Coordinates of N, CA, C and O in Angstrom, one line a residue:
M247 N -36.7 26.2 -16.0 CA -35.3 26.1 -15.9 C -35.0 24.6 -16.3 O -35.4 23.7 -15.6
S248 N -34.3 24.4 -17.4 CA -34.0 23.1 -17.9 C -32.5 22.9 -17.8 O -31.7 23.8 -17.8
L249 N -32.1 21.6 -17.6 CA -30.7 21.3 -17.5 C -30.1 21.3 -18.9 O -30.7 21.0 -19.9
A250 N -28.8 21.7 -19.0 CA -28.1 21.7 -20.2 C -27.8 20.3 -20.7 O -27.5 19.4 -19.9
K251 N -27.9 20.1 -22.0 CA -27.6 18.7 -22.5 C -26.1 18.4 -22.4 O -25.3 19.3 -22.6
P252 N -25.8 17.2 -22.0 CA -24.4 16.8 -22.0 C -23.8 16.8 -23.4 O -24.4 16.4 -24.3
A253 N -22.5 17.1 -23.4 CA -21.8 17.1 -24.7 C -21.3 15.7 -25.0 O -20.3 15.2 -24.4
M254 N -22.1 14.9 -25.8 CA -21.7 13.5 -26.0 C -20.9 13.3 -27.3 O -20.2 12.4 -27.4
R255 N -21.1 14.2 -28.2 CA -20.4 14.0 -29.5 C -18.9 14.3 -29.3 O -18.5 15.3 -28.8
G256 N -18.0 13.3 -29.7 CA -16.6 13.5 -29.6 C -16.1 13.3 -28.1 O -14.9 13.6 -27.9
L257 N -16.9 12.8 -27.2 CA -16.5 12.7 -25.8 C -15.4 11.7 -25.7 O -14.4 11.9 -24.9
L258 N -15.4 10.5 -26.4 CA -14.4 9.5 -26.2 C -13.1 10.0 -26.7 O -12.0 9.9 -26.1
A259 N -13.1 10.7 -27.9 CA -11.8 11.2 -28.5 C -11.2 12.3 -27.6 O -10.0 12.3 -27.4
K260 N -12.1 13.1 -27.0 CA -11.6 14.2 -26.1 C -11.0 13.6 -24.8 O -9.9 14.0 -24.4
R261 N -11.6 12.6 -24.3 CA -11.1 11.9 -23.0 C -9.8 11.1 -23.3 O -8.9 11.1 -22.5
L262 N -9.8 10.5 -24.5 CA -8.6 9.7 -24.9 C -7.4 10.6 -25.1 O -6.3 10.3 -24.8
R263 N -7.6 11.8 -25.7 CA -6.5 12.7 -25.9 C -5.9 13.2 -24.6 O -4.7 13.5 -24.5
F264 N -6.7 13.2 -23.6 CA -6.2 13.6 -22.2 C -5.6 12.4 -21.5 O -4.5 12.5 -20.9
H265 N -6.3 11.3 -21.5 CA -5.9 10.2 -20.6 C -4.8 9.3 -21.2 O -4.0 8.6 -20.5
L266 N -4.7 9.1 -22.6 CA -3.8 8.2 -23.2 C -2.3 8.6 -22.9 O -1.6 7.7 -22.6
P267 N -1.9 9.8 -23.1 CA -0.5 10.2 -22.8 C -0.2 10.0 -21.3 O 0.9 9.5 -21.0
I268 N -1.1 10.2 -20.4 CA -0.9 10.0 -19.0 C -0.7 8.6 -18.7 O 0.2 8.2 -18.0
A269 N -1.6 7.7 -19.3 CA -1.5 6.3 -19.1 C -0.1 5.7 -19.6 O 0.5 4.9 -19.0
F270 N 0.3 6.2 -20.8 CA 1.5 5.8 -21.4 C 2.7 6.2 -20.5 O 3.6 5.4 -20.3
A271 N 2.7 7.4 -20.0 CA 3.8 7.9 -19.2 C 3.9 7.1 -17.9 O 4.9 6.7 -17.4
L272 N 2.7 6.9 -17.3 CA 2.7 6.1 -16.0 C 3.1 4.7 -16.2 O 3.8 4.1 -15.4
S273 N 2.8 4.1 -17.4 CA 3.3 2.7 -17.6 C 4.8 2.7 -17.8 O 5.4 1.7 -17.4
L274 N 5.3 3.7 -18.5 CA 6.8 3.7 -18.6 C 7.5 3.9 -17.2 O 8.5 3.3 -17.0
V275 N 6.9 4.7 -16.4 CA 7.5 4.9 -15.1 C 7.4 3.6 -14.3 O 8.3 3.2 -13.6
A276 N 6.3 2.9 -14.4 CA 6.1 1.6 -13.6 C 7.1 0.6 -14.1 O 7.7 -0.1 -13.4
A277 N 7.3 0.5 -15.5 CA 8.2 -0.4 -16.0 C 9.7 -0.1 -15.6 O 10.4 -1.0 -15.2
A278 N 10.0 1.2 -15.6 CA 11.4 1.5 -15.2 C 11.6 1.3 -13.7 O 12.6 0.8 -13.3
A279 N 10.6 1.5 -12.9 CA 10.7 1.3 -11.4 C 10.8 -0.2 -11.2 O 11.6 -0.6 -10.3
F280 N 10.1 -1.1 -11.9 CA 10.2 -2.5 -11.7 C 11.6 -3.0 -12.2 O 12.2 -3.8 -11.5
K281 N 12.1 -2.4 -13.3 CA 13.4 -2.9 -13.8 C 14.5 -2.6 -12.8 O 15.3 -3.4 -12.4
Y282 N 14.5 -1.3 -12.3 CA 15.6 -0.9 -11.4 C 15.3 -1.2 -9.9 O 16.2 -1.2 -9.1
G283 N 14.1 -1.5 -9.6 CA 13.7 -1.8 -8.2 C 13.7 -3.3 -7.9 O 13.9 -3.7 -6.8
V284 N 13.4 -4.1 -8.9 CA 13.3 -5.5 -8.7 C 14.3 -6.3 -9.5 O 15.1 -7.1 -8.9
T285 N 14.3 -6.2 -10.8 CA 15.1 -7.1 -11.6 C 16.6 -6.8 -11.5 O 17.4 -7.8 -11.5
E286 N 17.0 -5.6 -11.5 CA 18.5 -5.3 -11.3 C 19.0 -5.8 -10.0 O 20.1 -6.5 -10.0
P287 N 18.4 -5.6 -8.9 CA 18.9 -6.1 -7.6 C 18.9 -7.7 -7.6 O 19.8 -8.3 -7.0
R288 N 17.9 -8.3 -8.2 CA 17.8 -9.7 -8.3 C 18.9 -10.3 -9.1 O 19.5 -11.3 -8.8
K289 N 19.2 -9.6 -10.3 CA 20.3 -10.1 -11.1 C 21.7 -10.0 -10.3 O 22.5 -10.9 -10.4
K290 N 21.8 -8.9 -9.6 CA 23.0 -8.7 -8.8 C 23.2 -9.8 -7.7 O 24.2 -10.3 -7.5
A291 N 22.0 -10.1 -7.1 CA 22.1 -11.1 -6.0 C 22.4 -12.5 -6.6 O 23.2 -13.2 -6.0
Y292 N 21.9 -12.8 -7.7 CA 22.2 -14.1 -8.4 C 23.7 -14.1 -8.8 O 24.4 -15.1 -8.6
A293 N 24.2 -13.0 -9.3 CA 25.6 -12.9 -9.7 C 26.5 -13.1 -8.5 O 27.5 -13.8 -8.5
D294 N 26.2 -12.4 -7.4 CA 27.0 -12.5 -6.2 C 26.9 -13.9 -5.6 O 28.0 -14.4 -5.1
F295 N 25.8 -14.6 -5.7 CA 25.7 -15.9 -5.1 C 26.5 -16.9 -6.0 O 27.3 -17.7 -5.4
Y296 N 26.4 -16.8 -7.3 CA 27.1 -17.8 -8.1 C 28.6 -17.5 -8.2 O 29.4 -18.3 -8.7
K297 N 29.0 -16.3 -7.8 CA 30.4 -16.0 -7.8 C 31.2 -16.8 -6.7 O 32.3 -17.2 -6.9
E298 N 30.5 -17.1 -5.6 CA 31.1 -17.9 -4.5 C 30.6 -19.3 -4.5 O 31.0 -20.1 -3.7
Y299 N 29.7 -19.7 -5.4 CA 29.1 -21.0 -5.3 C 30.0 -22.1 -5.9 O 30.6 -21.9 -7.0
D300 N 30.2 -23.2 -5.2 CA 31.0 -24.3 -5.6 C 30.0 -25.5 -5.7 O 29.6 -26.1 -4.7
A301 N 29.7 -26.0 -6.9 CA 28.8 -27.0 -7.2 C 29.3 -28.4 -6.6 O 28.5 -29.2 -6.1
M302 N 30.6 -28.6 -6.8 CA 31.1 -29.9 -6.3 C 31.1 -30.0 -4.8 O 30.8 -31.0 -4.2
K303 N 31.3 -28.9 -4.1 CA 31.3 -28.9 -2.7 C 29.8 -29.2 -2.2 O 29.6 -29.9 -1.3
E304 N 28.8 -28.6 -2.9 CA 27.5 -28.9 -2.5 C 27.1 -30.3 -2.8 O 26.4 -31.0 -2.0
F305 N 27.6 -30.8 -4.0 CA 27.3 -32.2 -4.3 C 27.9 -33.1 -3.3 O 27.2 -34.1 -2.8
N306 N 29.1 -32.9 -2.9 CA 29.7 -33.8 -1.9 C 29.0 -33.7 -0.5 O 28.9 -34.7 0.2
A307 N 28.6 -32.5 -0.1 CA 27.8 -32.4 1.1 C 26.5 -33.1 1.0 O 26.1 -33.8 2.0
M308 N 25.8 -33.1 -0.1 CA 24.6 -33.8 -0.2 C 24.8 -35.3 -0.3 O 24.0 -36.1 0.2
R309 N 25.9 -35.7 -0.9 CA 26.3 -37.1 -1.0 C 26.5 -37.7 0.4 O 26.1 -38.8 0.7
E310 N 27.3 -36.9 1.2 CA 27.6 -37.4 2.5 C 26.3 -37.4 3.4 O 26.3 -38.2 4.3
A311 N 25.4 -36.5 3.1 CA 24.1 -36.5 3.9 C 23.2 -37.7 3.5 O 22.2 -37.9 4.2
G312 N 23.5 -38.4 2.4 CA 22.7 -39.5 2.0 C 21.5 -39.1 1.2 O 20.5 -39.9 1.2
I313 N 21.5 -38.0 0.6 CA 20.3 -37.5 -0.2 C 20.1 -38.3 -1.5 O 19.0 -38.7 -1.8
F314 N 21.2 -38.7 -2.1 CA 21.1 -39.4 -3.4 C 21.0 -40.9 -3.2 O 21.6 -41.5 -2.4
E315 N 20.1 -41.5 -4.0 CA 20.0 -43.0 -4.0 C 21.0 -43.6 -4.9 O 21.4 -44.8 -4.6
S316 N 21.5 -43.0 -5.9 CA 22.4 -43.6 -6.9 C 23.9 -43.4 -6.5 O 24.7 -44.0 -7.1
V317 N 24.2 -42.6 -5.5 CA 25.6 -42.3 -5.1 C 25.7 -42.6 -3.6 O 24.9 -42.0 -2.8
R318 N 26.5 -43.5 -3.3 CA 26.7 -43.8 -1.8 C 27.6 -42.8 -1.2 O 28.5 -42.3 -1.8
P319 N 27.4 -42.6 0.1 CA 28.4 -41.7 0.8 C 29.7 -42.4 0.9 O 29.9 -43.6 0.8
S320 N 30.8 -41.6 1.0 CA 32.1 -42.1 0.9 C 32.5 -43.0 2.1 O 33.4 -43.8 2.1
G321 N 31.7 -42.9 3.2 CA 32.0 -43.7 4.4 C 31.5 -45.1 4.2 O 31.9 -46.0 5.0
E322 N 30.6 -45.4 3.3 CA 30.1 -46.7 3.1 C 30.8 -47.6 2.1 O 31.3 -47.2 1.2

């Protein structure tokens, strides 16, 4: 009783025909999930933040706190 020889001829092509479409589909699903699960909420959060952001108000608050060396607080 001998073991059957493994089918080696064409094995790579046969396995690629099966695994390549699956890998391609999974990569598309992962890319779509990242886009709609991470980047879109992040873009919305940035848009919401900058909708209410006042750069001059922040600058004046930092100036009054004495953060800048080149700009003195208005009290001095």
